[in-house]
XYZ file of C-alpha atoms in Angstrom:
554
model
C -0.161 0.285 -0.248
C 1.526 3.367 -1.212
C 2.451 5.678 1.560
C 1.620 8.759 -0.766
C -1.878 10.823 0.087
C -4.587 9.856 -2.092
C -8.058 11.560 -2.632
C -10.499 11.968 -0.619
C -13.387 8.630 -1.794
C -16.064 10.629 -0.154
C -17.979 11.569 -3.838
C -20.437 13.694 -1.857
C -17.868 16.161 -0.756
C -16.212 17.463 -3.963
C -15.199 20.681 -2.519
C -12.890 18.502 0.103
C -8.777 19.024 -0.370
C -7.456 17.544 -2.896
C -4.149 15.664 -2.739
C -1.441 15.444 -5.262
C -0.163 11.849 -6.789
C 3.376 10.636 -6.857
C 4.877 10.307 -10.089
C 4.098 7.514 -11.925
C 0.774 6.606 -9.430
C -2.335 6.036 -11.638
C -5.582 6.575 -10.945
C -7.553 3.916 -8.997
C -9.645 2.134 -11.095
C -12.992 2.540 -9.200
C -11.964 6.376 -9.652
C -12.588 6.257 -13.611
C -15.635 7.017 -15.319
C -16.496 4.461 -18.200
C -17.705 7.935 -20.448
C -16.208 11.471 -20.400
C -13.948 12.751 -17.744
C -15.796 15.395 -15.460
C -14.489 18.869 -15.886
C -13.169 19.053 -12.548
C -10.498 15.850 -12.820
C -6.930 16.076 -13.853
C -6.993 19.779 -13.016
C -3.760 19.602 -10.635
C -0.863 17.790 -11.955
C 1.677 16.080 -10.151
C 4.860 17.543 -9.013
C 6.471 15.401 -11.816
C 4.144 17.137 -14.135
C 4.878 20.427 -13.063
C 8.779 20.378 -13.192
C 8.486 18.814 -16.555
C 6.690 21.811 -18.067
C 8.915 23.919 -16.243
C 11.982 22.737 -18.045
C 9.866 23.337 -21.333
C 9.588 19.828 -22.132
C 6.031 19.276 -24.203
C 3.370 17.450 -22.124
C -0.290 16.848 -22.670
C -2.769 20.353 -23.168
C -5.022 20.942 -20.200
C -8.445 19.370 -20.525
C -11.150 22.449 -21.556
C -8.529 24.451 -23.175
C -7.880 24.999 -27.013
C -4.120 23.042 -28.046
C -1.454 25.451 -28.214
C 0.239 25.602 -31.712
C 3.682 24.143 -31.755
C 6.581 26.275 -30.939
C 8.195 27.692 -34.129
C 11.963 27.610 -33.175
C 13.963 30.490 -34.670
C 11.133 32.964 -35.183
C 11.681 36.354 -33.599
C 10.236 39.636 -33.352
C 12.472 40.851 -36.102
C 11.083 37.870 -38.684
C 7.251 39.138 -37.491
C 8.175 42.553 -38.675
C 9.857 41.693 -41.797
C 6.451 39.487 -42.698
C 4.633 42.748 -42.227
C 6.942 44.692 -44.261
C 6.929 42.375 -47.429
C 2.726 42.346 -46.947
C 2.786 46.091 -46.759
C 5.216 46.001 -50.312
C 2.879 43.719 -51.713
C -0.125 45.740 -51.193
C 0.917 48.537 -52.315
C 2.763 47.185 -55.634
C -0.568 45.542 -56.283
C -2.506 49.544 -56.172
C 0.265 50.912 -58.022
C 0.061 48.063 -60.665
C -3.658 48.723 -60.941
C -3.436 52.153 -61.702
C -0.907 52.092 -64.488
C -3.093 49.362 -65.778
C -6.002 52.222 -65.820
C -4.090 54.592 -67.241
C -4.282 56.933 -63.768
C -1.330 58.264 -62.385
C -2.146 59.181 -59.053
C -4.385 57.294 -56.556
C -7.423 58.354 -56.007
C -8.360 61.123 -53.186
C -8.821 60.173 -50.006
C -12.589 59.857 -48.662
C -15.386 57.616 -47.701
C -15.589 54.708 -49.795
C -19.160 53.236 -50.764
C -18.449 49.399 -49.215
C -19.194 46.282 -51.212
C -19.361 43.246 -50.299
C -19.527 41.462 -53.999
C -16.711 41.649 -57.018
C -18.949 43.517 -58.905
C -17.413 46.883 -60.048
C -19.288 50.059 -58.180
C -20.872 52.033 -60.574
C -21.059 55.912 -59.794
C -23.749 57.883 -59.068
C -24.377 60.941 -61.085
C -25.027 64.275 -59.205
C -26.821 62.199 -56.346
C -25.509 62.238 -52.621
C -24.234 59.090 -51.377
C -26.804 56.793 -49.135
C -24.369 55.263 -47.295
C -24.634 55.999 -43.405
C -22.299 58.095 -41.791
C -21.134 54.963 -39.488
C -20.694 52.857 -42.947
C -18.449 55.786 -44.548
C -16.566 56.190 -41.853
C -16.081 52.240 -41.537
C -15.482 52.338 -45.338
C -12.776 55.032 -44.756
C -10.644 53.379 -42.377
C -7.306 52.328 -42.809
C -6.371 48.717 -43.608
C -5.184 46.716 -40.626
C -1.254 45.901 -41.855
C -2.294 42.274 -41.126
C -4.065 41.713 -44.320
C -3.344 38.378 -45.381
C -3.432 38.197 -49.118
C -2.287 40.583 -52.043
C -5.326 39.446 -54.005
C -7.748 40.551 -51.345
C -5.465 43.882 -51.628
C -6.141 44.416 -55.356
C -9.643 43.291 -54.833
C -10.326 46.546 -52.695
C -8.299 48.527 -54.916
C -10.428 47.822 -57.503
C -13.933 48.566 -55.869
C -11.968 51.947 -55.084
C -11.255 53.241 -58.025
C -14.460 52.265 -59.968
C -16.483 54.303 -57.055
C -14.408 57.561 -57.607
C -12.931 57.305 -61.169
C -14.347 60.017 -63.552
C -18.133 59.291 -65.483
C -15.653 59.898 -68.500
C -13.577 56.869 -68.050
C -16.046 54.562 -66.820
C -17.319 52.516 -69.066
C -21.196 52.078 -67.621
C -23.507 54.928 -66.069
C -26.413 54.206 -65.076
C -27.981 57.370 -67.025
C -28.977 55.636 -71.027
C -27.040 57.379 -74.047
C -29.235 60.059 -75.232
C -31.853 59.512 -78.031
C -30.192 59.867 -81.429
C -31.735 62.834 -83.173
C -34.980 62.899 -85.065
C -34.404 64.858 -88.397
C -36.443 67.905 -88.580
C -37.769 67.905 -84.365
C -36.209 69.857 -82.503
C -37.430 70.488 -78.933
C -39.418 73.422 -79.742
C -40.282 72.696 -83.311
C -41.380 70.320 -86.142
C -40.502 71.162 -89.350
C -42.465 69.885 -92.543
C -41.811 70.860 -96.147
C -43.715 71.159 -99.300
C -42.855 70.902 -103.000
C -45.034 72.678 -105.224
C -45.324 75.412 -108.463
C -45.110 79.251 -106.608
C -43.781 80.499 -110.147
C -45.598 79.739 -113.783
C -49.009 78.939 -115.126
C -50.235 76.388 -112.144
C -48.376 78.762 -109.257
C -51.979 79.762 -107.623
C -52.513 75.687 -106.938
C -49.174 75.618 -104.756
C -49.851 79.203 -103.076
C -53.705 78.011 -102.011
C -52.299 74.554 -100.554
C -49.183 76.148 -98.752
C -52.028 78.172 -97.389
C -54.566 76.267 -96.591
C -51.630 74.306 -94.492
C -50.319 77.095 -92.638
C -53.591 78.187 -91.621
C -53.766 74.718 -89.848
C -50.376 74.822 -88.428
C -51.333 78.561 -87.270
C -54.200 77.998 -85.532
C -52.595 74.549 -83.547
C -49.610 76.846 -82.778
C -51.970 79.960 -81.629
C -53.629 76.823 -79.391
C -49.989 75.470 -77.461
C -48.514 73.205 -80.901
C -48.477 69.825 -80.822
C -47.282 68.054 -77.947
C -45.280 71.587 -76.765
C -43.748 71.910 -80.056
C -44.619 74.679 -83.210
C -45.309 73.020 -86.645
C -43.465 74.868 -89.615
C -43.596 74.914 -93.055
C -40.662 75.274 -95.557
C -41.684 75.610 -99.129
C -39.587 74.807 -102.340
C -40.740 75.853 -105.654
C -40.635 73.650 -108.594
C -42.618 75.393 -110.929
C -44.505 72.216 -111.686
C -41.558 70.829 -113.280
C -40.473 67.239 -112.778
C -36.909 68.212 -113.681
C -36.935 70.901 -110.936
C -38.420 68.605 -108.258
C -35.570 66.244 -107.211
C -32.962 69.217 -106.230
C -36.233 70.680 -104.665
C -36.651 67.818 -102.150
C -32.901 67.618 -101.676
C -32.894 70.888 -100.328
C -35.657 70.005 -98.043
C -33.880 67.125 -97.066
C -30.375 68.418 -96.822
C -30.548 71.812 -96.054
C -33.696 72.550 -94.645
C -33.896 69.304 -92.767
C -37.694 68.848 -92.499
C -38.864 65.915 -90.730
C -41.654 64.909 -93.878
C -43.139 66.199 -96.678
C -46.397 67.184 -96.831
C -48.802 68.481 -99.667
C -46.691 68.624 -102.568
C -48.708 69.242 -105.864
C -48.644 67.574 -108.830
C -48.903 64.374 -110.396
C -45.875 64.576 -112.793
C -43.596 65.939 -110.144
C -44.769 63.126 -107.480
C -43.082 61.054 -110.122
C -39.605 62.102 -108.821
C -40.477 63.159 -105.591
C -42.088 59.915 -104.337
C -39.194 57.948 -105.122
C -36.766 59.638 -103.461
C -38.645 60.388 -100.049
C -39.509 56.636 -99.797
C -35.499 56.062 -100.436
C -35.177 58.066 -97.853
C -38.455 56.651 -95.425
C -39.777 59.504 -95.133
C -43.333 60.684 -94.655
C -44.886 61.398 -97.990
C -48.397 63.008 -96.663
C -51.319 64.728 -98.094
C -50.193 65.323 -101.869
C -52.168 67.961 -104.060
C -52.689 64.571 -106.175
C -55.292 61.979 -106.920
C -53.078 59.988 -108.938
C -52.505 56.420 -108.812
C -48.874 56.041 -108.108
C -49.609 57.117 -104.490
C -52.067 54.366 -104.069
C -50.306 51.310 -104.699
C -52.221 47.969 -103.368
C -50.614 47.378 -100.739
C -49.971 50.667 -99.678
C -46.529 51.895 -99.519
C -45.853 52.281 -95.628
C -44.516 56.373 -95.726
C -47.393 57.315 -98.088
C -50.699 58.735 -96.973
C -53.434 60.544 -98.921
C -56.385 62.371 -97.519
C -58.235 62.778 -101.013
C -60.140 60.679 -103.480
C -58.429 59.368 -106.617
C -58.727 60.660 -109.815
C -60.461 57.345 -110.732
C -62.943 57.903 -107.982
C -63.602 61.448 -109.491
C -63.565 60.612 -112.940
C -65.713 57.477 -112.116
C -68.538 59.210 -110.211
C -68.361 62.068 -113.512
C -69.143 59.291 -116.335
C -71.898 57.770 -113.723
C -73.616 60.917 -113.668
C -73.252 61.590 -117.280
C -74.802 58.301 -118.341
C -76.503 57.562 -115.881
C -78.366 61.084 -114.925
C -77.710 62.984 -118.132
C -78.529 59.926 -120.322
C -75.369 60.247 -122.598
C -73.756 57.620 -124.366
C -70.214 56.788 -123.643
C -69.059 57.606 -126.809
C -70.533 61.109 -126.338
C -67.553 61.632 -124.337
C -64.392 62.795 -124.867
C -61.041 63.707 -121.976
C -59.522 66.704 -122.571
C -56.039 66.218 -120.408
C -52.405 67.001 -120.227
C -50.118 65.240 -121.396
C -48.268 63.605 -119.048
C -48.814 61.323 -115.778
C -51.437 63.688 -114.335
C -53.205 63.621 -117.511
C -53.127 59.700 -118.082
C -54.155 59.267 -114.490
C -57.419 61.042 -115.226
C -57.808 59.334 -118.560
C -57.421 56.167 -116.772
C -60.240 56.341 -114.239
C -62.442 57.372 -117.467
C -61.499 54.565 -119.043
C -62.422 52.302 -116.404
C -65.766 53.459 -115.794
C -66.798 53.078 -119.195
C -65.607 49.848 -119.319
C -67.402 48.731 -115.969
C -70.698 50.692 -118.108
C -69.922 47.617 -120.969
C -69.053 50.695 -123.183
C -65.740 50.932 -125.611
C -63.099 52.171 -124.421
C -61.396 52.077 -127.804
C -64.077 55.212 -128.580
C -62.923 57.677 -126.364
C -61.793 60.819 -127.927
C -58.520 61.964 -125.805
C -56.905 65.668 -126.818
C -53.921 66.365 -125.127
C -52.362 69.780 -124.617
C -48.573 70.456 -123.132
C -47.776 71.245 -119.175
C -47.474 74.929 -118.107
C -48.767 76.004 -121.384
C -52.207 77.111 -123.047
C -51.573 75.903 -126.298
C -54.774 74.174 -126.454
C -55.044 74.734 -130.093
C -54.526 70.688 -131.188
C -57.099 70.006 -128.909
C -59.539 71.886 -130.167
C -59.043 70.762 -133.847
C -58.848 67.539 -133.131
C -62.786 67.584 -131.382
C -63.435 69.308 -134.739
C -62.515 66.331 -136.640
C -63.903 64.293 -134.785
C -66.766 62.574 -136.800
C -69.504 61.513 -133.890
C -70.849 64.533 -131.888
C -69.384 65.040 -128.845
C -71.551 66.255 -125.723
C -69.578 66.030 -122.678
C -65.776 67.259 -122.087
C -64.068 65.461 -118.767
C -61.291 68.141 -118.135
C -57.912 67.116 -116.244
C -56.346 70.257 -116.843
C -54.929 72.871 -114.764
C -56.562 76.431 -114.562
C -55.258 78.511 -117.175
C -55.376 75.411 -119.888
C -59.173 74.598 -118.764
C -60.587 78.492 -119.265
C -58.474 78.455 -122.122
C -59.972 75.112 -123.895
C -63.742 76.614 -122.570
C -62.894 80.114 -124.236
C -62.508 78.374 -127.501
C -64.779 75.318 -127.725
C -67.775 77.663 -126.097
C -69.609 79.043 -129.211
C -68.381 76.064 -131.056
C -70.211 73.402 -129.440
C -73.434 75.193 -127.948
C -74.638 73.036 -124.832
C -71.394 71.314 -124.205
C -70.839 70.041 -120.494
C -67.595 71.075 -119.080
C -66.453 69.070 -115.961
C -62.986 69.345 -114.169
C -61.795 67.340 -111.416
C -60.445 68.968 -108.551
C -57.112 70.050 -109.425
C -58.117 72.286 -111.540
C -58.158 75.221 -108.971
C -61.902 75.954 -108.445
C -61.619 79.369 -107.257
C -58.621 80.298 -110.051
C -60.852 78.401 -112.503
C -63.828 80.546 -111.930
C -61.630 83.958 -112.130
C -60.733 83.150 -115.243
C -63.908 82.364 -116.622
C -65.374 85.690 -115.444
C -63.339 87.371 -117.094
C -64.151 85.841 -120.375
C -67.799 86.626 -119.530
C -70.975 84.934 -117.661
C -71.741 82.964 -120.105
C -68.321 81.066 -120.203
C -68.647 80.264 -116.176
C -72.204 79.124 -116.347
C -72.956 75.357 -116.080
C -69.317 74.605 -115.330
C -68.954 71.764 -113.439
C -65.819 70.758 -110.829
C -66.070 67.347 -108.767
C -64.213 68.288 -105.321
C -62.835 66.057 -102.789
C -63.599 68.655 -99.733
C -67.041 70.298 -98.789
C -68.607 73.658 -100.388
C -66.638 76.603 -99.355
C -70.230 78.473 -99.376
C -71.521 76.190 -96.680
C -71.843 76.576 -92.832
C -71.397 73.298 -91.471
C -68.841 73.638 -88.193
C -65.401 72.356 -89.956
C -65.835 74.981 -92.970
C -66.451 77.707 -90.448
C -63.627 76.829 -88.289
C -61.314 76.882 -91.358
C -62.708 80.381 -92.260
C -62.623 81.859 -88.749
C -58.906 80.636 -89.034
C -58.105 81.797 -92.389
C -59.490 85.222 -91.222
C -56.980 84.998 -88.257
C -53.694 83.595 -89.644
C -54.233 85.712 -93.392
C -56.478 88.254 -93.381
C -57.935 89.463 -96.715
C -57.785 85.846 -98.060
C -60.655 84.799 -99.437
C -62.049 81.050 -99.109
C -60.819 78.388 -101.316
C -61.632 74.914 -102.240
C -57.319 74.265 -102.471
C -56.853 76.167 -98.987
C -59.679 74.071 -97.334
C -57.775 70.678 -98.464
C -54.641 71.690 -97.169
C -56.611 72.815 -94.064
C -58.306 69.493 -93.842
C -54.420 67.573 -94.590
C -53.068 70.339 -91.727
C -55.249 69.251 -89.178
C -55.642 65.085 -90.243
C -51.620 65.248 -89.774
C -52.090 66.876 -86.430
C -53.852 64.159 -85.586
C -51.378 61.557 -86.267
C -48.871 63.686 -84.172
C -51.242 63.848 -81.536
C -51.609 60.083 -81.099
C -48.305 59.797 -81.969
C -47.114 61.489 -78.688
C -44.480 64.335 -77.655
C -41.191 61.313 -78.473
C -42.164 61.294 -82.305
C -40.531 59.487 -85.142
C -41.203 58.805 -88.763
C -42.334 55.236 -87.660
C -44.340 56.104 -84.458
C -45.982 58.588 -86.755
C -47.041 55.904 -89.160
C -47.935 53.701 -86.724
C -50.226 56.529 -85.096
C -51.791 57.521 -88.599
C -52.509 53.753 -89.089
C -54.926 54.094 -85.848
C -56.678 56.374 -86.704
C -60.138 54.822 -87.712
C -63.698 56.710 -88.268
C -62.409 60.082 -87.050
C -65.021 62.466 -87.655
C -63.548 65.763 -88.377
C -66.874 67.433 -89.271
C -66.401 66.892 -93.313
C -69.547 65.385 -93.481
C -67.749 61.865 -93.708
C -65.659 59.538 -91.506
C -61.810 59.827 -92.401
C -59.715 56.568 -91.625
C -56.342 54.843 -92.002
C -54.615 51.405 -91.617
C -51.975 49.464 -92.394
C -53.753 48.308 -95.898
C -55.786 51.525 -96.233
C -53.543 54.572 -96.735
C -56.203 57.247 -98.078
C -58.766 58.920 -95.789
C -61.919 59.964 -97.964
C -62.965 58.548 -100.822
C -66.277 61.155 -100.962
C -66.734 63.019 -104.229
C -68.882 66.764 -103.763
C -70.307 68.130 -107.122
C -70.401 71.694 -107.626
C -71.406 73.890 -110.642
C -70.407 77.013 -111.269
C -73.037 79.966 -111.640
C -72.730 83.032 -114.152
C -71.134 85.478 -111.075
C -68.369 82.708 -110.519
C -69.709 80.840 -107.393
C -70.018 77.472 -106.986
C -73.235 75.702 -106.135
C -72.926 71.692 -104.785
C -75.472 69.611 -106.401
C -76.355 65.887 -106.146
C -73.839 63.463 -108.673
C -76.492 60.403 -107.662
């Protein structure tokens, strides 16, 4: 039996003084627990264990404490200092390398940085105060501890800081989207449209009246505040009703005047030049003063819109009235037409209408004259030479040539019925005929694509009021009324397109116009397959004093 002191055996007295075991003496088997030892066991080492620890030898760790790392022989405080210096140098070199790569010669200025826990670069906030709380800003501005373990983490921090403070001009991605590309002819306060028309020569009154009507509509809209805050402006270029001058006029509007679209161009022969150029530019070609078929393709050209009825519809209405109401035979009808695309369109309409009535188109007499002249002698001679009597002439001219033809045939063919399509220029024709005398004006018929200007419909009264305000002293006219309708219909499309207007949006907006009631007595409609708003024909007839009276052509 050992003489060394033993632990108290009383398990009920855990707080009794404990005795040290001698070296080599093990714990009695009865005192060992089969499971995890109690936290109070082995808290007191033996004398040999204490001496061993004092001599620096390794021993078992204390129960309940984390194991100490093994001693690193040879490392001193000097090596710790050298390690810190190396880490600092690597961090500094990483920052210098980043700025050398990014093209910056100096580090970003000190200041609060946006903290980021993501690898994505922080984008700059433009003209807005930083939402970082003061505590977060101070924390992010605090210097990095010198014990930063890895150069890669330092480089990531430097990249984030550089991205947060780099100037906007050197940053690839900004929050603000790039500005919308400028639309030609559209500024913050104006939309510019162009018109090519005759402002000189024998047909100059047609161009003047069409421009007058458009400017009356634009002026009324501008007085009311404009279209979505923008004024509508019309730029005009004269082509003298000569196709050889039309292309240069169109290029002037596009290249020099920078117009947004074309509106109200006058003439068919000039349209044969202007239309292809406009389509190449993919620009709007709206409300031309012509009823020619080349502007009415099936399906329609996307950028071409017409207000008026076609020449085919006008001449069909006239043929039906002559045959069904006046009881004429188709072979008793002749056509006096300008020898170009305008005259051809009118003549084609007559042929189509007579064929529909089971007539013989080959028997139709065509009488021609040259554009921009009043030389009608050849046409008069051909009428004289025709063997079968002619009782009606459907005329497809301009006003001066029409007046000269009536003047030279009126007395030779008493009772002749003279009809004209709307392009003739109703007011100008009436003025020319009044100069010849009341007998020359009496009974001359003009088909119209707008209501009678002597009427009292709401739209006509609105037109007259706007014309008197915008252009005092100007008399109402059928051509200017058509220009006024065209301008207001275009404005309806602009209103629907909204403030961010461009050609494609305007085309889509115009195609959404269905059953629009402008007050004309007929509804106006467009669509993806229908780019002619109106098909209505009004009949008017001159009195001896030169006024037009409406009549029913049905």
